[in-house]
GROMACS .gro file of C-alpha atoms in nm:
model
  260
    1UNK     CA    1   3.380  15.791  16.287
    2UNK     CA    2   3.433  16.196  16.208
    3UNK     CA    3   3.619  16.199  16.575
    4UNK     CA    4   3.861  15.948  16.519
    5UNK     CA    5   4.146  15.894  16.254
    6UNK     CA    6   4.035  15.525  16.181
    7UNK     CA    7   3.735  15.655  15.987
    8UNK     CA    8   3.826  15.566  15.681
    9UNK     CA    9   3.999  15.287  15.768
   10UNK     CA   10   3.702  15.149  15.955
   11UNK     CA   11   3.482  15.271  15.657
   12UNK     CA   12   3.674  15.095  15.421
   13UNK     CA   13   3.657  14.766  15.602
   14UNK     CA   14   3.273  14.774  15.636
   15UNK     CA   15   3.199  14.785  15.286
   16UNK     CA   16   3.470  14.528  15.153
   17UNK     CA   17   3.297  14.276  15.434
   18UNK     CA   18   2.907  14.394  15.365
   19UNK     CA   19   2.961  14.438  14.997
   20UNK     CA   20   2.923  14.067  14.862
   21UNK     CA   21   2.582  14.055  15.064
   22UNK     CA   22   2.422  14.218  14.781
   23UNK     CA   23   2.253  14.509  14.976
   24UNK     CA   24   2.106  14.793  14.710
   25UNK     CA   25   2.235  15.051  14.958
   26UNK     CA   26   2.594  14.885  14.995
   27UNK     CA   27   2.597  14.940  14.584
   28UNK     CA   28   2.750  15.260  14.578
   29UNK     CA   29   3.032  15.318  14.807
   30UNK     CA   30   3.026  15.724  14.831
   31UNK     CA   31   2.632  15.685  14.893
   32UNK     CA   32   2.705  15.526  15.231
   33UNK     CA   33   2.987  15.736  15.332
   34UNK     CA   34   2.795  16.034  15.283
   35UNK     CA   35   2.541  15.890  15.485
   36UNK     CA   36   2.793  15.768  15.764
   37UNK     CA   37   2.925  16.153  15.772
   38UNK     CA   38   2.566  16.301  15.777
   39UNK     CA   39   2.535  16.079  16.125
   40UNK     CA   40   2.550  16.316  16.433
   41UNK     CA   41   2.898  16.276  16.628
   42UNK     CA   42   2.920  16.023  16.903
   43UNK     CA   43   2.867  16.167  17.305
   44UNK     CA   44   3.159  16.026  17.484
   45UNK     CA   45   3.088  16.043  17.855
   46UNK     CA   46   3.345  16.268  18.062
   47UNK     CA   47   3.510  16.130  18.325
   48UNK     CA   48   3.457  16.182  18.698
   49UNK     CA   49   3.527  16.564  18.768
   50UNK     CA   50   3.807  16.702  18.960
   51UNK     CA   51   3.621  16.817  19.233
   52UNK     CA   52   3.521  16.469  19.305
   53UNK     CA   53   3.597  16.502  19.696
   54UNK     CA   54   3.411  16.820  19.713
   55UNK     CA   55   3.120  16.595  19.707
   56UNK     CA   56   2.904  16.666  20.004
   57UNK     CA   57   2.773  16.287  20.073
   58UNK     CA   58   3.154  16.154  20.036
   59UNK     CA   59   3.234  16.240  20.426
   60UNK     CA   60   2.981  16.018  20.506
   61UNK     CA   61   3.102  15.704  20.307
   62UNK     CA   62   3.407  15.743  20.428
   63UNK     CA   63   3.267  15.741  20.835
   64UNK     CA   64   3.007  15.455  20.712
   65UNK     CA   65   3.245  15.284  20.541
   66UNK     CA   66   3.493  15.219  20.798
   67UNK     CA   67   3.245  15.160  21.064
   68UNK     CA   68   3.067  14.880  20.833
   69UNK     CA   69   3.394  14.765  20.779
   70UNK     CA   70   3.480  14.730  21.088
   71UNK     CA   71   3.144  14.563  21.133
   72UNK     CA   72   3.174  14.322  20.902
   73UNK     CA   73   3.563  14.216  20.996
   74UNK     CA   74   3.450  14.200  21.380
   75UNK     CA   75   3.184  13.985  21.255
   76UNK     CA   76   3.343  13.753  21.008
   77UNK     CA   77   3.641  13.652  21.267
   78UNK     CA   78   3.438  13.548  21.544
   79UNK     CA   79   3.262  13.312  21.321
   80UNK     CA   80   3.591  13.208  21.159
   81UNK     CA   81   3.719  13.111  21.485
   82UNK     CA   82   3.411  12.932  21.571
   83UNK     CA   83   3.507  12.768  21.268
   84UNK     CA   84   3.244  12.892  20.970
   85UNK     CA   85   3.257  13.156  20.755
   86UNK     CA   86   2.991  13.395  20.680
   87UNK     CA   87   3.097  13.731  20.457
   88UNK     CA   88   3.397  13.476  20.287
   89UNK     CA   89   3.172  13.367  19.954
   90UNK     CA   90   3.559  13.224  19.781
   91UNK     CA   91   3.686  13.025  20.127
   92UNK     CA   92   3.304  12.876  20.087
   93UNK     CA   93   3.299  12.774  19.727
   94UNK     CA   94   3.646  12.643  19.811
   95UNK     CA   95   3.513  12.423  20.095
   96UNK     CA   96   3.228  12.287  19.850
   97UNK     CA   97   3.501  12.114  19.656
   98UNK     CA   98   3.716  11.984  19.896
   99UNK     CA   99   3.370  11.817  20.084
  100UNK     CA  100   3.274  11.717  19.730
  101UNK     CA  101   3.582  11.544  19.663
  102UNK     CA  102   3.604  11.382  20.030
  103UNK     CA  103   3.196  11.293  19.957
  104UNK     CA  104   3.103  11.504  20.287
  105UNK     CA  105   2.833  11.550  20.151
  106UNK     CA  106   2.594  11.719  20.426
  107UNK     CA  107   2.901  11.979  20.466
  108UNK     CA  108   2.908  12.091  20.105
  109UNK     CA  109   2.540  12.118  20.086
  110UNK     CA  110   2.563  12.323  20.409
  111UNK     CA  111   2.845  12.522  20.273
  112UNK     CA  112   2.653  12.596  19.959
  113UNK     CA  113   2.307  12.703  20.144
  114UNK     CA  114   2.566  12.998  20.298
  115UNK     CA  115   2.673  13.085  20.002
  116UNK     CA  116   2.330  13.100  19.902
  117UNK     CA  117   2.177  13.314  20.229
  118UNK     CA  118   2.476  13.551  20.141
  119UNK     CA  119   2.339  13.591  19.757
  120UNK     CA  120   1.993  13.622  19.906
  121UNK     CA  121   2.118  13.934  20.156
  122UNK     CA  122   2.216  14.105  19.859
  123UNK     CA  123   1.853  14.010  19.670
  124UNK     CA  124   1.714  14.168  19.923
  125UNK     CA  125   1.889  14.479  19.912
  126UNK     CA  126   1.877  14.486  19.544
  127UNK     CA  127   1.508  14.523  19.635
  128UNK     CA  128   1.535  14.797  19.912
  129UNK     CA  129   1.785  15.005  19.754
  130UNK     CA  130   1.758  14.966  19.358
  131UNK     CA  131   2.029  15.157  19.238
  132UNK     CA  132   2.386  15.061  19.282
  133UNK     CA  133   2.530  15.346  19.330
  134UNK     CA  134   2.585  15.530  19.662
  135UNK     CA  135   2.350  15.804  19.783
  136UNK     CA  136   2.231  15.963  20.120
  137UNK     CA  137   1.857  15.831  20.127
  138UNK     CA  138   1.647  15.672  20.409
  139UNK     CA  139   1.646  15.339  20.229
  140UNK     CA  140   1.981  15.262  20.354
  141UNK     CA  141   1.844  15.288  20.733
  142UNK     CA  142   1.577  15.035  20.656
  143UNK     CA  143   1.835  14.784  20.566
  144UNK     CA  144   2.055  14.833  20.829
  145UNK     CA  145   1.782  14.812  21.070
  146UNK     CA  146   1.704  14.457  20.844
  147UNK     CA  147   2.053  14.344  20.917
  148UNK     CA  148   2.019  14.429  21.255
  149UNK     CA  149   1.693  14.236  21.318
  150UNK     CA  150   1.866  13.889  21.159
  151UNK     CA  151   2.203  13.971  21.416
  152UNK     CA  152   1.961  13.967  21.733
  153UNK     CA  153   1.792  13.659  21.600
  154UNK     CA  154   2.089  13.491  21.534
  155UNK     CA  155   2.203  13.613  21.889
  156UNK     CA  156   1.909  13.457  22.021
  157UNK     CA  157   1.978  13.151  21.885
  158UNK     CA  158   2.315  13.142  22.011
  159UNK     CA  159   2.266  13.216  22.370
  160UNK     CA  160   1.887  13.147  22.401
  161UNK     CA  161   1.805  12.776  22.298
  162UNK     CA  162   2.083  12.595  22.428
  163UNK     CA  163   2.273  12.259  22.221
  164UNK     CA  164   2.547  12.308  21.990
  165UNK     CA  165   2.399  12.174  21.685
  166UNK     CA  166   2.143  12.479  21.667
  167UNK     CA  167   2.480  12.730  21.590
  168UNK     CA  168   2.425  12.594  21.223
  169UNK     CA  169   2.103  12.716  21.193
  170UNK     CA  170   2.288  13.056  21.332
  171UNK     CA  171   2.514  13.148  21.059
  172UNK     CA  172   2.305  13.166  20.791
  173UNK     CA  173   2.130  13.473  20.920
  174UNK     CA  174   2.435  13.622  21.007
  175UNK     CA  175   2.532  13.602  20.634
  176UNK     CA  176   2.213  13.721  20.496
  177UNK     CA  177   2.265  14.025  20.729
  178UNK     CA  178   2.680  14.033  20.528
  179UNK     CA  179   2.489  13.999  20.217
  180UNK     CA  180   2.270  14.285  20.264
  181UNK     CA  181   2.554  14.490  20.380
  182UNK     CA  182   2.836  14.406  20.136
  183UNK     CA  183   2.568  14.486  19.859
  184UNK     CA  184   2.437  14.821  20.013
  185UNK     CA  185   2.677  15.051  19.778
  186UNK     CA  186   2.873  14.896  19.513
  187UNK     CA  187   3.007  15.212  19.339
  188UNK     CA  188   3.102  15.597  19.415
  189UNK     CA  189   3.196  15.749  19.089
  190UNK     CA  190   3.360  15.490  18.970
  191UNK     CA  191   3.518  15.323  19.358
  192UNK     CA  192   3.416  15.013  19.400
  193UNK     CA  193   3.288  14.984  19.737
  194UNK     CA  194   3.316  14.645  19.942
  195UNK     CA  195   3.253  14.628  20.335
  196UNK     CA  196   3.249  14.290  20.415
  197UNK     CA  197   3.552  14.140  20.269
  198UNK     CA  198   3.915  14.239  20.129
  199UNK     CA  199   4.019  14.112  19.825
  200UNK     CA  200   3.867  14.344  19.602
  201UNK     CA  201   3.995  14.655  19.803
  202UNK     CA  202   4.285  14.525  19.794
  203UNK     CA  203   4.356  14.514  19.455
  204UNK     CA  204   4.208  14.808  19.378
  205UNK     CA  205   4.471  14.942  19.602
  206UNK     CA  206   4.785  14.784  19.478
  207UNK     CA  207   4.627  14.887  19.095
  208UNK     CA  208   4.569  15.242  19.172
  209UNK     CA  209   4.943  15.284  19.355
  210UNK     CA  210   5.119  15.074  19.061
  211UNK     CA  211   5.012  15.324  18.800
  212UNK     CA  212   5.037  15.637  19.052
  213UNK     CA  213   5.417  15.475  19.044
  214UNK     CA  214   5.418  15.449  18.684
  215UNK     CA  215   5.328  15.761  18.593
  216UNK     CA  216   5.570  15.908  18.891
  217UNK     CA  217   5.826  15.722  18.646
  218UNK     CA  218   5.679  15.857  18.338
  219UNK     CA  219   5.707  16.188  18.440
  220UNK     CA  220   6.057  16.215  18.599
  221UNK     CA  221   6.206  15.994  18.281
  222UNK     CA  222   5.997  16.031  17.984
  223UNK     CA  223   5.902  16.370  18.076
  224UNK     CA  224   5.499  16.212  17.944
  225UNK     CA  225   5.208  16.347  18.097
  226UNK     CA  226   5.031  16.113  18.399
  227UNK     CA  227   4.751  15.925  18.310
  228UNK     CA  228   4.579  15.808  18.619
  229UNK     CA  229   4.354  16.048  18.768
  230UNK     CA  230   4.221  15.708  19.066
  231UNK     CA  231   4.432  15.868  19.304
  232UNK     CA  232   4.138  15.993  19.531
  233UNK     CA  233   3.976  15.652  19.525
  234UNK     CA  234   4.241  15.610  19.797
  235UNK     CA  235   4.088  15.818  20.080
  236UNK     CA  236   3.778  15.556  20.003
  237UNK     CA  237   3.931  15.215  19.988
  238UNK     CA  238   4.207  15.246  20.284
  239UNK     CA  239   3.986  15.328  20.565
  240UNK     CA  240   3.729  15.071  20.427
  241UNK     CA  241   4.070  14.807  20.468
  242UNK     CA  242   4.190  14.942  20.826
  243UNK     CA  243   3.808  14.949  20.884
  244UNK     CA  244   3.775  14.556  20.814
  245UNK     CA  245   4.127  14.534  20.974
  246UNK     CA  246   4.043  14.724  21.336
  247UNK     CA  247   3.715  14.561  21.334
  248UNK     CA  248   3.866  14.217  21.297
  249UNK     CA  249   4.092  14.231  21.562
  250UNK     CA  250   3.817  14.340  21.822
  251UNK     CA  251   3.637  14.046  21.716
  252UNK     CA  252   3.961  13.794  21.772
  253UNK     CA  253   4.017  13.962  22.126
  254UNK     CA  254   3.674  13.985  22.228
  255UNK     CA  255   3.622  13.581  22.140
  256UNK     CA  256   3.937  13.500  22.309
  257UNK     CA  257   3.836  13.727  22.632
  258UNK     CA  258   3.482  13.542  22.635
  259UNK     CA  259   3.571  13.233  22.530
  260UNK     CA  260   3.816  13.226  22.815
   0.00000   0.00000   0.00000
């Protein structure tokens, strides 16, 4: 309260809404503000430092990034256009209703147990990495070799055991293995990091440039000091969208070349 000019005011409005409780200590109104002033200031986290990119570990989330990108968008479109999304969680809650309200009923439960092997890839990383937030350790290698093991034995099923109707029983390792992988680092000072789908880099994009444009205006018209300081987010989250971008249009060609 000593840091901020609504003190009093928020002082003020304590007491008049504690007072008719009746407390002994509420009794005397200069008791409790002397008490409320004796309280140690607040600690106010700083915000991310300037030297953010002098980070030594951000070089490599950049690489990592776009290559799991890539990964994940070479991934997802070759099971689009064998018709089933894997890393898409909203296009599969979407297709729950629509089989719900046709009464396809064996589709929307199967729909829902991908949505569920995707939530289970990222329990499982939740148990391998712990924390959150992104740091060089040997942790991340044991889930990537993880994700790799479920791709080869979804492989095998595709091209081992022959029939069409085993696929099904394909895709839901291949999105435990998104799971695990869209859930490996979920922050960088404050980035939010996504690999295996768009929509969240994607706004973060258009947010970060619409203020970068408003404080452009700010300071050319006002003459007002910028406010965003997100700007270096961008060297994160635009290789992570070409990433998913490159890697599926691989994917498209290299279905259409095989497929062929």
């Amino acid at each position: 309260l000593r840091k901020t000019r609504r003190g009093p005011t928020v002082f003020v409005f304590i007491y008049l809404f504690t007072y008719p409780l009746g407390s002994s200590s509420l009794s005397n109104p200069s008791s409790v503000f002397d008490e409320i002033m004796s309280l140690p200031p607040l600690a106010i986290p700083a915000p991310p430092p300037g030297t953010i990119m002098e980070r030594k570990d951000i070089s490599w989330l950049i690489a990592g990034g776009f290559i799991l990108a890539a990964h994940a968008g070479y991934l997802n479109v070759i099971c689009l256009m064998d018709h089933q999304a894997v890393g898409h969680t909203t296009g599969l809650m979407g297709n729950i209703a629509v089989n719900m309200s046709n009464q396809a009923w064996a589709s929307s439960f199967y729909a829902f147990f991908m949505v569920t092997c995707f939530i289970t890839g990222a329990f499982v990383t939740g148990l391998f990495a712990g924390s959150h937030k992104f740091h060089l350790d040997s942790r991340y290698g044991l889930i990537i070799i993880f994700e790799s093991l479920l791709l080869l034995l979804a492989f095998a099923i595709f091209n081992v055991i022959e029939g069409d109707e085993w696929n099904n029983w394909a895709y839901p390792f291949v999105a435990i293995a998104s799971g695990m992988q869209n859930a490996m680092c979920t922050t960088f000072s404050g980035a939010v990091i996504r690999t295996t789908h768009t929509t969240g880099t994607s706004t973060d994009i258009g947010l970060i440039l619409g203020q970068w444009a408003r404080d452009v205006s700010y300071r050319k018209w006002l003459k007002k000091k910028p406010k965003c300081q997100d700007q270096w987010k961008l060297k994160i989250l635009l290789p992570l969208w070409f990433g998913y971008l490159f890697g599926a249009f691989i994917g498209a060609v290299v279905f259409q070349v095989f497929s062929s």
